[in-house]
Short mmCIF file of C-alpha atoms in Angstrom, two decimals:
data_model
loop_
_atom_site.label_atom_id
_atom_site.label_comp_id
_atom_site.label_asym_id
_atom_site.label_seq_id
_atom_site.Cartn_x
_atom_site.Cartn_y
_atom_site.Cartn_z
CA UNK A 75 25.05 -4.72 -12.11
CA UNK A 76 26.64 -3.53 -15.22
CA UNK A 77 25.66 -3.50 -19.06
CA UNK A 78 27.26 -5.51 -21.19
CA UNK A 79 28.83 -3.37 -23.34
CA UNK A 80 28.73 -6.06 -26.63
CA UNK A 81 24.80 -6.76 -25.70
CA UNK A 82 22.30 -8.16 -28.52
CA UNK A 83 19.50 -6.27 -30.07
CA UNK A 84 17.76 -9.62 -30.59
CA UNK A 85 18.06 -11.49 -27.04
CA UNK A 86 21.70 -13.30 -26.03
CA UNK A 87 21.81 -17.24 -27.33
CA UNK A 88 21.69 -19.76 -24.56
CA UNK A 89 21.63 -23.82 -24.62
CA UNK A 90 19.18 -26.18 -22.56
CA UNK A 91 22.13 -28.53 -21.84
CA UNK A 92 23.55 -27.32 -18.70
CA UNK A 93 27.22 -28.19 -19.54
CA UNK A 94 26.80 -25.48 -22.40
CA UNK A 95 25.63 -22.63 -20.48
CA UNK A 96 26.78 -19.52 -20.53
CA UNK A 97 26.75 -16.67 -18.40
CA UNK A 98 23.48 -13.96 -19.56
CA UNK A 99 23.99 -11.26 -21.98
CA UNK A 100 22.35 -8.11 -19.76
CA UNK A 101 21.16 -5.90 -22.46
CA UNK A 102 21.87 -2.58 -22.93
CA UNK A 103 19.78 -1.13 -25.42
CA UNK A 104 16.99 0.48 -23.20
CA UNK A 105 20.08 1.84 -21.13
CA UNK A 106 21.28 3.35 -23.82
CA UNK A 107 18.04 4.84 -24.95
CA UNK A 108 17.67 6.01 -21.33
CA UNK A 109 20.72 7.99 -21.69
CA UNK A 110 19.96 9.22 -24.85
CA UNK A 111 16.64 10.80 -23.87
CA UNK A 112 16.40 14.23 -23.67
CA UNK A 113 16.50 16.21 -20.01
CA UNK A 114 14.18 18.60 -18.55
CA UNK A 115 14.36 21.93 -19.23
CA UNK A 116 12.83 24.45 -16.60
CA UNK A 117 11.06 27.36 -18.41
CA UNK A 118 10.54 30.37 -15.89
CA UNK A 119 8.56 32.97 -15.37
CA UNK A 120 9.80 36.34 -15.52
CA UNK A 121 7.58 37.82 -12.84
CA UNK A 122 6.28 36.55 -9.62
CA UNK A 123 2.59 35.34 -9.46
CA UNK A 124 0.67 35.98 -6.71
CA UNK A 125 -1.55 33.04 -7.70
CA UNK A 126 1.20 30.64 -7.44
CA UNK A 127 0.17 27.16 -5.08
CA UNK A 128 3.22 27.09 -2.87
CA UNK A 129 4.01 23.48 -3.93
CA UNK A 130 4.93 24.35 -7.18
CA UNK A 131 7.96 27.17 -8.31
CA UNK A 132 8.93 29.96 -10.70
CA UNK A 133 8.06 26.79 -13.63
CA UNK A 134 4.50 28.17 -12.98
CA UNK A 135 3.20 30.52 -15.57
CA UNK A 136 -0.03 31.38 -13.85
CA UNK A 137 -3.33 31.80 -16.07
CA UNK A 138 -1.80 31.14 -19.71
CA UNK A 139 -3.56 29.59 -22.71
CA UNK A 140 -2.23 26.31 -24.63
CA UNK A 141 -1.31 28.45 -27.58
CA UNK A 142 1.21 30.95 -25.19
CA UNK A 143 2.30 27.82 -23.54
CA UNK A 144 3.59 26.36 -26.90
CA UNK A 145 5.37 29.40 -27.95
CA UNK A 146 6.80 29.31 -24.80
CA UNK A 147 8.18 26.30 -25.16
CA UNK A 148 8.87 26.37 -29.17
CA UNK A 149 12.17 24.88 -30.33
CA UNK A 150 13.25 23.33 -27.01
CA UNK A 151 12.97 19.64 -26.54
CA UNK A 152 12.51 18.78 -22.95
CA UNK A 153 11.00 22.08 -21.89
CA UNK A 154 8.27 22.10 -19.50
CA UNK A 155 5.86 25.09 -17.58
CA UNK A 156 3.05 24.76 -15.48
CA UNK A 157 0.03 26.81 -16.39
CA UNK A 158 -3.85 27.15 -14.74
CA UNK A 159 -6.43 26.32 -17.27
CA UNK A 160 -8.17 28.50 -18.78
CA UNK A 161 -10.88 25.61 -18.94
CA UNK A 162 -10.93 24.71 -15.71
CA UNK A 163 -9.77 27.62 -13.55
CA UNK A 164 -8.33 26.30 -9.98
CA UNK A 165 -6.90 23.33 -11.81
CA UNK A 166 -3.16 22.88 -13.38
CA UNK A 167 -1.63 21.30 -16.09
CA UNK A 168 2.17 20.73 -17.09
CA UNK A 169 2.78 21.60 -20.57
CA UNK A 170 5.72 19.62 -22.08
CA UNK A 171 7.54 19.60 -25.16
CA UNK A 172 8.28 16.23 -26.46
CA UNK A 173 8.97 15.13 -30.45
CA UNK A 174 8.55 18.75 -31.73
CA UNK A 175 5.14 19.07 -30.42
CA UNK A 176 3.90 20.55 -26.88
CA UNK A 177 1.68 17.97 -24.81
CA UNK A 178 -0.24 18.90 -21.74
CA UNK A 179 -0.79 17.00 -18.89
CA UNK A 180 -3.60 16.91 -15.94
CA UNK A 181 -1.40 18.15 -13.02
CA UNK A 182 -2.82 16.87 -9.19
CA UNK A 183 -1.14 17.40 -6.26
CA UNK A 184 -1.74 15.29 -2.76
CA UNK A 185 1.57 15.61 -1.22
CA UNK A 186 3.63 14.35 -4.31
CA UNK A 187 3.17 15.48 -7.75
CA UNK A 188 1.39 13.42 -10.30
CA UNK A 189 -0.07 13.06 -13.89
CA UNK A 190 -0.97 9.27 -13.50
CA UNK A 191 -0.01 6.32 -11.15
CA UNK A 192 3.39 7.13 -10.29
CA UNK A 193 4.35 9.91 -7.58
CA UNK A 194 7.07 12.35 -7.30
CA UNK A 195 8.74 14.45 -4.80
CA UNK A 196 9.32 17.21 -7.20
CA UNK A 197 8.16 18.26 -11.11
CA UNK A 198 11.76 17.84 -12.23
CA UNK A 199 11.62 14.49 -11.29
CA UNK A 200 8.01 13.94 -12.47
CA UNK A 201 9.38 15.66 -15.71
CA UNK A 202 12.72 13.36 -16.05
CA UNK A 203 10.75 10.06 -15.40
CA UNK A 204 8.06 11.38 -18.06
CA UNK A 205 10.83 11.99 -20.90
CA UNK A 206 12.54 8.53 -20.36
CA UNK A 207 9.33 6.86 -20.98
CA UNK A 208 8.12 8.59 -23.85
CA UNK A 209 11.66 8.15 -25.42
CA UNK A 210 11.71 5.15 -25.03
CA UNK A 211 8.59 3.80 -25.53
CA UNK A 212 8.55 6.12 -29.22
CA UNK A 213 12.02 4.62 -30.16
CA UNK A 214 11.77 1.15 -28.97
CA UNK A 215 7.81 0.44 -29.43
CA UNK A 216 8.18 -2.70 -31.17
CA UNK A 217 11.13 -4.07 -29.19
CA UNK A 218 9.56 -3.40 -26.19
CA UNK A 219 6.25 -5.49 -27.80
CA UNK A 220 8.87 -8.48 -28.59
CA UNK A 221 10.89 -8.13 -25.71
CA UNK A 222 9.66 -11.42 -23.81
CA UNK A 223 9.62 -13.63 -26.32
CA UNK A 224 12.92 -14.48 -25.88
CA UNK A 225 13.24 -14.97 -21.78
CA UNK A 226 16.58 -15.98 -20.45
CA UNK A 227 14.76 -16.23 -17.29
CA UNK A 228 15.61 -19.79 -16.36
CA UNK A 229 19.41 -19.33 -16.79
CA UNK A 230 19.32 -15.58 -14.29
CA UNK A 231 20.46 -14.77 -10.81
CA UNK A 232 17.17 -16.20 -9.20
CA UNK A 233 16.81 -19.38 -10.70
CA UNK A 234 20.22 -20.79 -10.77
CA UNK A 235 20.82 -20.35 -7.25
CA UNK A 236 18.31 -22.92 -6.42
CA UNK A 237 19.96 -25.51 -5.46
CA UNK A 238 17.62 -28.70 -5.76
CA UNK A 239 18.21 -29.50 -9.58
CA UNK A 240 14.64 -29.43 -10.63
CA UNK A 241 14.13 -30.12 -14.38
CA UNK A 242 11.01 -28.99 -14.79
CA UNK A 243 8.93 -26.60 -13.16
CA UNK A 244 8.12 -26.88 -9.46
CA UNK A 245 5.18 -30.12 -9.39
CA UNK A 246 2.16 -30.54 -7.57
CA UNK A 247 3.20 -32.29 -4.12
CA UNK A 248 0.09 -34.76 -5.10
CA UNK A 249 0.63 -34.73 -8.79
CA UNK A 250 -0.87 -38.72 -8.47
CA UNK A 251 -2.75 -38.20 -5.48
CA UNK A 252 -5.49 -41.65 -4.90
CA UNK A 253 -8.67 -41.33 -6.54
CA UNK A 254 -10.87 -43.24 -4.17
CA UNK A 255 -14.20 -44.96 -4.86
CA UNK A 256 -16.34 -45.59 -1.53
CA UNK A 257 -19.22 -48.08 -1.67
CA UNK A 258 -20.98 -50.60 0.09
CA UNK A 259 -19.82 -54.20 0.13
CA UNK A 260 -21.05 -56.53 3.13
CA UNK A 261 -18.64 -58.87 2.39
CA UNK A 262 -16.16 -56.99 3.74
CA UNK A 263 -18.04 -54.61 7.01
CA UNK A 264 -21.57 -54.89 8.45
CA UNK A 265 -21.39 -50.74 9.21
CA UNK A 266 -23.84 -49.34 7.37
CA UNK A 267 -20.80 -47.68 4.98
CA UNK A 268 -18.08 -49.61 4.53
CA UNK A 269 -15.26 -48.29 2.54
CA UNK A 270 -12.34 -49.90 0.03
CA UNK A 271 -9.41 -48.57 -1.52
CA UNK A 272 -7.39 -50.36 -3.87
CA UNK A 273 -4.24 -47.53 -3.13
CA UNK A 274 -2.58 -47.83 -0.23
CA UNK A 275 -0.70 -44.87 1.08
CA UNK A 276 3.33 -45.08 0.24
CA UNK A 277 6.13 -43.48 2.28
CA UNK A 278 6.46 -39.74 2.46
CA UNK A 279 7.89 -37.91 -0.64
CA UNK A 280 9.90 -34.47 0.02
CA UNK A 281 7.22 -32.38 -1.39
CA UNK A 282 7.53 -29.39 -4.08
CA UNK A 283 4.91 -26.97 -3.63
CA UNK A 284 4.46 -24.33 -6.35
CA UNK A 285 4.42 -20.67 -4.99
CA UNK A 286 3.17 -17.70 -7.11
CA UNK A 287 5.57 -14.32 -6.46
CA UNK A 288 4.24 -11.79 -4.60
CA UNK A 289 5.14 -9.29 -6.71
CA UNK A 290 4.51 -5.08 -6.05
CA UNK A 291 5.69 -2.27 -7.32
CA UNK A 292 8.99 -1.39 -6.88
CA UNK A 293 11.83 1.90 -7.35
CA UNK A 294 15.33 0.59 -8.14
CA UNK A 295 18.58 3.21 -6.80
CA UNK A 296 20.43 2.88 -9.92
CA UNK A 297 20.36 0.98 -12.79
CA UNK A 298 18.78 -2.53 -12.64
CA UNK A 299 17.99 -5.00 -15.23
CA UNK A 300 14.91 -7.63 -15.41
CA UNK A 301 15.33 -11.05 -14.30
CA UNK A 302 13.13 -12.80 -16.86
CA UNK A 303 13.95 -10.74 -20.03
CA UNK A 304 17.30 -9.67 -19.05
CA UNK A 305 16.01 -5.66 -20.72
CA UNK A 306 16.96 -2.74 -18.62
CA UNK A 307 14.47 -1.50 -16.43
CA UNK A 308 13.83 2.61 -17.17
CA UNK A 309 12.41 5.12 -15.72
CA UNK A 310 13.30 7.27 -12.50
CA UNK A 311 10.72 5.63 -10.06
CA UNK A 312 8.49 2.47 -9.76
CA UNK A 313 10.72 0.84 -12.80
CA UNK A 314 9.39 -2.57 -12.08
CA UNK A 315 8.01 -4.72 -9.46
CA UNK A 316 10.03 -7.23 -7.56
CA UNK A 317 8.72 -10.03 -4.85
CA UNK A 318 8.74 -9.56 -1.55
CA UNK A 319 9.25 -13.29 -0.51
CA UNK A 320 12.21 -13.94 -2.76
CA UNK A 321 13.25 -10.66 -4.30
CA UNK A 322 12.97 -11.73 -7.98
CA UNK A 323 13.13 -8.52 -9.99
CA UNK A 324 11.23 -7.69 -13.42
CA UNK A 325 9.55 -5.22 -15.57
CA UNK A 326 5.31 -5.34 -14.60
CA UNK A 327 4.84 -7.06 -18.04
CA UNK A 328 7.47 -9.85 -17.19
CA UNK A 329 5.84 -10.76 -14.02
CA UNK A 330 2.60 -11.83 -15.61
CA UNK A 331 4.75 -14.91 -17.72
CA UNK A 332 7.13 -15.38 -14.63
CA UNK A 333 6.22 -18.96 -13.20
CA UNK A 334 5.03 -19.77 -10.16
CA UNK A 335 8.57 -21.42 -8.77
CA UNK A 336 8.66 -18.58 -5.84
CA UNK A 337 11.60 -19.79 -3.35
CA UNK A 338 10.60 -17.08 -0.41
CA UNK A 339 13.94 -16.00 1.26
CA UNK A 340 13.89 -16.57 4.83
CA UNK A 341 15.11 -13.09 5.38
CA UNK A 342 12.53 -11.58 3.77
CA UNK A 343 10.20 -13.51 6.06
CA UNK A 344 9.54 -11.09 8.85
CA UNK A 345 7.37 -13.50 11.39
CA UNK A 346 5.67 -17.41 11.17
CA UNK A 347 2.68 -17.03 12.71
CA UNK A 348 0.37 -15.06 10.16
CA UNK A 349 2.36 -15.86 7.57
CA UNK A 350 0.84 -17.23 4.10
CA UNK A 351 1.09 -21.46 4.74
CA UNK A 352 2.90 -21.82 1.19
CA UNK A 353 5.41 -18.85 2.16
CA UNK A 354 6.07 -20.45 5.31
CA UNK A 355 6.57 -23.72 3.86
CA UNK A 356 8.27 -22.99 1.06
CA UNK A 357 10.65 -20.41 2.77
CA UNK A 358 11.94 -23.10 5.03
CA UNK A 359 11.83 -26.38 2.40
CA UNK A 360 9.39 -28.07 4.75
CA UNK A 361 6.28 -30.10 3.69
CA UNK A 362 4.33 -28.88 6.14
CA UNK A 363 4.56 -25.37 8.76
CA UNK A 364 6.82 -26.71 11.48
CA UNK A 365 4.84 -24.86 14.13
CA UNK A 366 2.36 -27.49 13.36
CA UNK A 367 4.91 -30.07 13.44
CA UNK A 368 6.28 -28.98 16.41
CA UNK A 369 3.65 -28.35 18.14
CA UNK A 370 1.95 -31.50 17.42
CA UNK A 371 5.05 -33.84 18.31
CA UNK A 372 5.20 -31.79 21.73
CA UNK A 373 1.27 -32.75 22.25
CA UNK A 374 1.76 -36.67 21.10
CA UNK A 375 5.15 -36.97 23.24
CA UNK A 376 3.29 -35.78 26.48
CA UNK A 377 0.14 -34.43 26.99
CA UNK A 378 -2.31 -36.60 23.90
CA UNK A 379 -4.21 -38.05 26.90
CA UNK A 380 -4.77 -34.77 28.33
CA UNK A 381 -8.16 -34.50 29.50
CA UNK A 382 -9.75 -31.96 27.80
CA UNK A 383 -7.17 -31.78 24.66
CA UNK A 384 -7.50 -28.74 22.61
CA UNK A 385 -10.97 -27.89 24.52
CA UNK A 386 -9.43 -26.61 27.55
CA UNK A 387 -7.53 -23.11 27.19
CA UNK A 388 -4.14 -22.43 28.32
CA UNK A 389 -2.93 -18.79 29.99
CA UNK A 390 -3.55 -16.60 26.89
CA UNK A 391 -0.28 -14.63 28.05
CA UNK A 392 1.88 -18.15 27.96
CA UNK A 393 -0.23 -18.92 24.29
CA UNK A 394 1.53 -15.11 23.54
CA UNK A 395 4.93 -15.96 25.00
CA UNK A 396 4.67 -18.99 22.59
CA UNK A 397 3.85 -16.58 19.21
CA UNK A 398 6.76 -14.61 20.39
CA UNK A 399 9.34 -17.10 20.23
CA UNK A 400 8.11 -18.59 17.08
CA UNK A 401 8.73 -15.46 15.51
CA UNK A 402 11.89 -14.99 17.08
CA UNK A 403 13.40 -18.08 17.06
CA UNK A 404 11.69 -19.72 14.13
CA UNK A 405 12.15 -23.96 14.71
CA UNK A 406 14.58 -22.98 16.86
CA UNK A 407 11.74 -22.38 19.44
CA UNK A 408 11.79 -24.06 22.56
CA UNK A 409 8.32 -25.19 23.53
CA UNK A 410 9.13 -27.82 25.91
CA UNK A 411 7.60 -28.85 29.11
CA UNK A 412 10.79 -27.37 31.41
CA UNK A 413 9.17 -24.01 29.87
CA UNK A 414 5.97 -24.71 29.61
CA UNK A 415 4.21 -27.35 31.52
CA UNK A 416 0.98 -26.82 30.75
CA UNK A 417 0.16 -29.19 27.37
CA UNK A 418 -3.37 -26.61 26.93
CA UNK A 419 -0.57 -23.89 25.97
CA UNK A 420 0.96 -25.66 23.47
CA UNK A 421 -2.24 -27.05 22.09
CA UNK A 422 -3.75 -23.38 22.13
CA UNK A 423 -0.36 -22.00 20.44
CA UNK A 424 -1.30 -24.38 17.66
CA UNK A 425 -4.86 -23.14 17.40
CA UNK A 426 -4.01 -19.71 17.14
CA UNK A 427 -1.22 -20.48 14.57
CA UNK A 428 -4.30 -22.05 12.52
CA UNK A 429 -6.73 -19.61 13.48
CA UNK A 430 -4.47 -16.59 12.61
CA UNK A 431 -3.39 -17.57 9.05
CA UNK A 432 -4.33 -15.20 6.26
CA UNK A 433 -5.77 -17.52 4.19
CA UNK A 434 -7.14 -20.35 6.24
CA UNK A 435 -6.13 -24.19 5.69
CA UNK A 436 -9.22 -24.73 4.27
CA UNK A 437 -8.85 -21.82 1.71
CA UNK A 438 -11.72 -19.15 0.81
CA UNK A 439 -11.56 -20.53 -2.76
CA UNK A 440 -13.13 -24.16 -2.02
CA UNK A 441 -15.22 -23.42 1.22
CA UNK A 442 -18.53 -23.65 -0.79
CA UNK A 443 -17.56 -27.38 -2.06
CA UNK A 444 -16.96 -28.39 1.80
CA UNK A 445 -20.13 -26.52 2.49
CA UNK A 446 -22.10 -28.35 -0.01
CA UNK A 447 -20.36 -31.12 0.39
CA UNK A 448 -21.78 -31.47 4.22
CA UNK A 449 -25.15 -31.00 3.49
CA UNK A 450 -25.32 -33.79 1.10
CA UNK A 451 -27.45 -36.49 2.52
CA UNK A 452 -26.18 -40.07 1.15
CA UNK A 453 -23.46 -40.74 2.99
CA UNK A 454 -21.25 -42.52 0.17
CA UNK A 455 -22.06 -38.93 -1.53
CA UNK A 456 -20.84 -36.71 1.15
CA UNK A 457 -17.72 -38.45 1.57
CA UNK A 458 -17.06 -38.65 -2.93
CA UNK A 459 -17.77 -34.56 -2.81
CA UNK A 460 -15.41 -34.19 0.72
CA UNK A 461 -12.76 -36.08 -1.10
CA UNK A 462 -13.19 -34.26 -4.20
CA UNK A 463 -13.27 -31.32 -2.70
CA UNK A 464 -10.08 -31.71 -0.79
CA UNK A 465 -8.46 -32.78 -4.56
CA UNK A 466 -8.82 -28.79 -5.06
CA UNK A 467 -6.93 -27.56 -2.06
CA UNK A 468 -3.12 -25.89 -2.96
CA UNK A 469 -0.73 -28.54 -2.14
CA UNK A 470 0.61 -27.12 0.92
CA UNK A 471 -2.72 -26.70 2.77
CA UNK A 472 -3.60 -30.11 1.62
CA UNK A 473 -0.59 -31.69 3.27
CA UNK A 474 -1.23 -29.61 6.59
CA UNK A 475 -4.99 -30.90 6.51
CA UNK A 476 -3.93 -34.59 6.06
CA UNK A 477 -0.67 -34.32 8.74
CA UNK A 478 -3.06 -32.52 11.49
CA UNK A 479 -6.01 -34.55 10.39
CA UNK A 480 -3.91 -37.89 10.88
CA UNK A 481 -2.96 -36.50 14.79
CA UNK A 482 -6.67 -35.84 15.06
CA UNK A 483 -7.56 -39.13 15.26
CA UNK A 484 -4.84 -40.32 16.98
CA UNK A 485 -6.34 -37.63 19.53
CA UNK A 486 -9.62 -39.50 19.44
CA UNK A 487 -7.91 -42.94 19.94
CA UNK A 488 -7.22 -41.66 23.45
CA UNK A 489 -10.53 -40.51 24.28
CA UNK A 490 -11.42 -42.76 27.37
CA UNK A 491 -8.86 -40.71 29.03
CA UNK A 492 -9.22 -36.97 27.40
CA UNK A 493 -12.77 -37.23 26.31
CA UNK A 494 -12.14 -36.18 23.28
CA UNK A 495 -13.46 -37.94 20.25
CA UNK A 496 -14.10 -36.51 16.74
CA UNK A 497 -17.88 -34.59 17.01
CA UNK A 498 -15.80 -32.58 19.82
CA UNK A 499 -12.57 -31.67 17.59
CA UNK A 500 -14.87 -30.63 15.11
CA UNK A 501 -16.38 -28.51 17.12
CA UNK A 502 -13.10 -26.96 18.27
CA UNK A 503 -11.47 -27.35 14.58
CA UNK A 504 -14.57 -26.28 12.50
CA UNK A 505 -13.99 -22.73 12.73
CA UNK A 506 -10.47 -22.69 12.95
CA UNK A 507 -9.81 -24.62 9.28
CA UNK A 508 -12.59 -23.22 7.57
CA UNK A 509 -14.16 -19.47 7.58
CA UNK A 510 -16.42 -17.77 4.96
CA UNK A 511 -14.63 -15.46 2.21
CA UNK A 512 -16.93 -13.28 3.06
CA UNK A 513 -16.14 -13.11 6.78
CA UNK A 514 -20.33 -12.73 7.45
CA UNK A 515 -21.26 -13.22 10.93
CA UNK A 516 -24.63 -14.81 10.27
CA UNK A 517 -23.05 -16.74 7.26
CA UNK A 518 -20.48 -17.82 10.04
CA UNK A 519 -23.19 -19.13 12.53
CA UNK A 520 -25.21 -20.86 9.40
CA UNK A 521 -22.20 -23.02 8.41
CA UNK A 522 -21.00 -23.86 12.09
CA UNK A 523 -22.67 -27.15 12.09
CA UNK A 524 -21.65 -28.19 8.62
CA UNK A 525 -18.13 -26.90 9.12
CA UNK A 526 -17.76 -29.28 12.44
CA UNK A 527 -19.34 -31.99 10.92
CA UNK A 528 -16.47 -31.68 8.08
CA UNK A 529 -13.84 -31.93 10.25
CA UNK A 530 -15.73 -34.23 11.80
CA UNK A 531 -15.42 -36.84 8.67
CA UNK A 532 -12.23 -35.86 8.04
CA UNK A 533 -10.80 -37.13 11.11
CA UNK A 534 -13.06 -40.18 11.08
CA UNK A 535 -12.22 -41.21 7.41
CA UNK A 536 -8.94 -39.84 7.03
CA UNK A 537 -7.30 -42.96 5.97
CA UNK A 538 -9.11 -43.37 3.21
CA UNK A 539 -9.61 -39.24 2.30
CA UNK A 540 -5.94 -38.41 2.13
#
């Protein structure tokens, strides 16, 4: 990627009609800057010192005081020594000259050189990376302040090769999800809770899931340029951070205003099972993880009278041959019954899919409410704080929920012949949906009964919850 050699100073003009768009202006004025900035000039020391660490070179000036450093380094912008401190004996500090003035640094050592977050093979490059910044960040202060107000984010790389045509920022899947009221009314059931909704469930919408980027730090080879603010990225190491499910690339003060409209590349994604559900998802433009789907249409298609379904284990070395190949071969997986027979290997792939997830269907953030909401006593109660509860869940693990909770009780509709009804799916499922954040082993055994007896309603009610 190349500056533009006519870039603007204030941000390149670009039109929210689509016809009118023109390619982005990359600009070059932090390039230039970079280049401008002055290099590193090694002062040595005449004589060897015997008190040199051997991790640092003839730069080293041994046990000097601040005032012989900065005649040392008078007159010389860019020149740099390493001294011991007088202060602080046994401890170093680079001494750098910068602006006509000589700064000194805190000097540590740990197998790379460093005077604050970044890390360095050698003090040169420590050195180099150090001048850049505080070049740049003395000339351009105030452009580098303003220097996202004017994004061209939207019209970059990254966002226009989606090809889906979304005019406004990915939506909630259930952006007018049900609200449902449940009440008595005899009129209509003699069970002692009889439920009514006036919404009726409509046919399935391709679903848009928003994604957060998973951004971390990151060192460009060669020059690179950020995809939000469209500002060259400086420094010699760690210049920015890009994401590792879609490989957007901007400065760390870009990626806090950067939506969440992450569109994970699948080749970034190195496996599906432990694999974040909205990655997954998201990565392959599904509504829902097709291990689940395929999994579950596999179970339905052959083995939903099973006795035993989901309770019974399968070989955990076929359950592992199963991972494998979703990992390998993605949907591509074959998991049918000339491979393996045995339905209780399919059914305990799925588990362990569910059980292995990083952050579990029922996520860390809203375990409390389902908690709470299972010790409530009043029925009609329990089932108004389960449903508002489930309101909270990211889109994504709410569709999984309602798709596995809807084969659930098509389980249980089979259970004069697999003796499985809901009480025993939540027992299986309790644990495997829902864990504590705090992964407590006596919080764990506390909240087993309320966590079966949630999936337990689920899966009885789930018309009427989802």
């Amino acid at each position: 990627m190349a500056a533009s050699s006519n870039s603007s100073l204030s941000g390149s003009s670009v039109s929210s009609d689509p016809e009118d768009y023109q390619p982005p202006i990359w600009k070059s004025y932090l390039y230039q800057l970079q280049q401008e900035a002055p290099r590193p000039k090694r002062i040595t020391c005449p004589q060897e010192m015997e008190s040199r660490p051997k991790y640092y070179g003839r730069e080293f000036h041994g046990l000097i005081s601040r005032e012989d450093a900065d005649e040392l380094l008078a007159g010389i912008e860019g020149a740099y020594l390493i001294r011991e401190s007088q202060r602080q004996p046994g401890t170093y500090t680079l001494a750098l000259r910068f602006g006509g003035q000589t700064l000194n640094y805190r000097l540590f050592y740990d197998g790379k050189h460093f005077v604050g977050e970044k890390r360095f093979e050698s003090v040169h490059d420590l050195v180099t990376d150090g001048l850049i910044t505080l070049y740049i960040e003395t000339k351009a202060a105030e452009y580098i302040a303003k220097m996202t107000t004017n994004p061209i984010y939207q019209h970059l790389g990254y966002t226009s090769l989606l090809k889906d045509n979304i005019t406004h920022r990915l939506s909630r899947a259930r952006s007018e999800t049900k609200r449902v009221t449940f009440q008595q009314d005899d009129k209509i059931s003699p069970s002692p809770l009889s439920r009514r909704t006036t919404l009726k469930d409509g046919p399935e919408k391709h679903c848009h899931y928003e994604k957060m980027h998973n951004f971390k730090v990151h060192t460009f080879r060669g020059p690179h340029w950020c995809e939000y603010c469209a500002n060259f990225m400086w420094g010699l190491i760690a210049q920015g951070v890009r994401c590792s499910d879609c490989g957007l690339n901007v400065h760390k003060q870009c990626s806090k205003l950067v939506p969440s409209d992450c569109q994970p590349d699948l080749r970034r994604i190195k496996k599906v099972f432990s694999c974040d559900l909205t990655t997954l998802v998201k990565a392959h433009n599904t509504p829902r993880p097709m291990v689940l789907e395929m999994c579950i249409k596999e179970i339905e298609h052959r083995g939903i009278q099973s006795e035993g379904l989901y309770r019974v284990s399968g070989f955990t070395e076929h359950i592992e041959d199963v991972r494998l190949a979703f990992d390998r071969d993605g949907e591509k997986a074959d998991i049918s019954a000339n491979i393996y027979p045995d339905i209780n290997i399919i059914a305990g792939a799925m588990k362990l899919y569910l059980r292995d997830l990083p952050i579990p269907v029922i996520t860390y953030d809203v375990y409390s409410k389902f908690i709470l909401a299972a010790k409530i006593l009043d029925p009609d109660s329990r089932l108004e704080a389960v449903h508002d509860s489930l309101l909270q869940l990211p889109p994504a693990h709410y569709e999984t929920l309602r798709y596995l909770m809807t084969h659930l009780k098509r389980v249980t509709m089979c259970e004069k012949d697999n003796y499985m009804n809901s009480e025993n799916l939540g027992i299986v499922f309790g644990p495997t949906l829902m864990r504590p954040p705090d992964q407590n082993t006596l919080t764990t055994l506390n909240d087993m009964r309320y966590q079966k007896l949630i999936v337990q309603l689920l899966i009885e009610h789930e018309d009427i919850l989802f």
